[in-house]
Coordinates of C-alpha atoms in Angstrom, one line a residue:
X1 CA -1.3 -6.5 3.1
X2 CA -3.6 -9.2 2.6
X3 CA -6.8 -7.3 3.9
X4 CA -6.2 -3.9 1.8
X5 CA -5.7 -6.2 -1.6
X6 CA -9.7 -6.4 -2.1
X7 CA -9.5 -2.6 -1.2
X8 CA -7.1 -1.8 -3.9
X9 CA -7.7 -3.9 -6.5
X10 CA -11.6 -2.4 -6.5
X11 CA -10.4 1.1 -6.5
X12 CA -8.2 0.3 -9.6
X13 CA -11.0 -2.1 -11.0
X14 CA -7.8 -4.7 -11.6
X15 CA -7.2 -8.2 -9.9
X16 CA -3.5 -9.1 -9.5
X17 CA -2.2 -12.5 -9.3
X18 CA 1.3 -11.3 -7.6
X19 CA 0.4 -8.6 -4.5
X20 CA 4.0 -9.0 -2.5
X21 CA 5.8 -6.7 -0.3
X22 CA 8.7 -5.3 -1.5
X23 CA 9.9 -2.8 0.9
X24 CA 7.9 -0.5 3.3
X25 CA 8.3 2.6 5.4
X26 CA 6.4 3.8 8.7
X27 CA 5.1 7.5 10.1
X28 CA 3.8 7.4 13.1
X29 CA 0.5 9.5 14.1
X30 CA -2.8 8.9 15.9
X31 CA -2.1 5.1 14.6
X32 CA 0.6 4.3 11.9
X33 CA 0.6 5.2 8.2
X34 CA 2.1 2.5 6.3
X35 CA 4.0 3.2 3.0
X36 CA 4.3 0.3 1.4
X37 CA 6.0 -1.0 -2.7
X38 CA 4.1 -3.7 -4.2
X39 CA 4.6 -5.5 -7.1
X40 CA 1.6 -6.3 -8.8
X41 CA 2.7 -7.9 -12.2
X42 CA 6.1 -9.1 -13.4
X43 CA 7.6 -5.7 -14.0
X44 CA 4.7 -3.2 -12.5
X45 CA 4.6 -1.7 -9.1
X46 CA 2.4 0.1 -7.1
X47 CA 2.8 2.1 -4.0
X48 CA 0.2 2.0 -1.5
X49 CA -0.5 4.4 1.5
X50 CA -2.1 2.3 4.9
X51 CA -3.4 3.3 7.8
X52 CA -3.6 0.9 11.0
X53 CA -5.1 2.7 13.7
X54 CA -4.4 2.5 17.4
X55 CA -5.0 -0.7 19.3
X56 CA -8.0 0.8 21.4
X57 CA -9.8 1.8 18.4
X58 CA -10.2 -2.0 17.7
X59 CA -10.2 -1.6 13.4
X60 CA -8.1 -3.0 10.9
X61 CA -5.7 -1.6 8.5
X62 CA -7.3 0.8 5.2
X63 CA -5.8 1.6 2.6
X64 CA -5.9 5.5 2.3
X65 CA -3.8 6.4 -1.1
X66 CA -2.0 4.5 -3.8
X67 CA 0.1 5.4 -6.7
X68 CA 0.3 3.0 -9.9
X69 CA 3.0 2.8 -13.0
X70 CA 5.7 2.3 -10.5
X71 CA 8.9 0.4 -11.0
X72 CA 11.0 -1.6 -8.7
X73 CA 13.3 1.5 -8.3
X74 CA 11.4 4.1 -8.0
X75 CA 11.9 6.1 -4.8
X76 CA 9.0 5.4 -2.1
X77 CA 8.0 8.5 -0.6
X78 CA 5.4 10.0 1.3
X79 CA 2.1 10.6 -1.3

């Protein structure tokens, strides 16, 4: 999560003091997309879509989508 926080926070133009893992789901393609609910403030989440490509492709994880304006409950689903 660590090394698609610069990622994100440039696309929203927004630095975060909190960026922790709440919950996370998996789909499994040529690599694995990531879903993942992070909260980003004391009551604000955001849901963020990560690829991690296969082993022998040698790359680290990128974020490929996000979603902002979440809340802790809100369902996360594939965006």
């Amino acid at each position: 999560l660590s090394q698609v926080k610069p990622q994100f926070e440039s696309w929203v133009n927004e630095k975060y003091g909190i960026f922790q893992a709440i919950v996370y789901r998996t789909q499994v393609v040529a690599g694995i997309n990531y879903f993942i609910k992070v909260q980003v403030s004391d009551s604000i989440y955001a849901h963020l879509r990560v690829f991690q490509s296969l082993p022998s492709e040698n790359q680290g994880p990128s974020l490929v989508s996000y979603e902002t304006g979440k809340t802790r409950d809100d369902p996360l689903t594939y965006f």
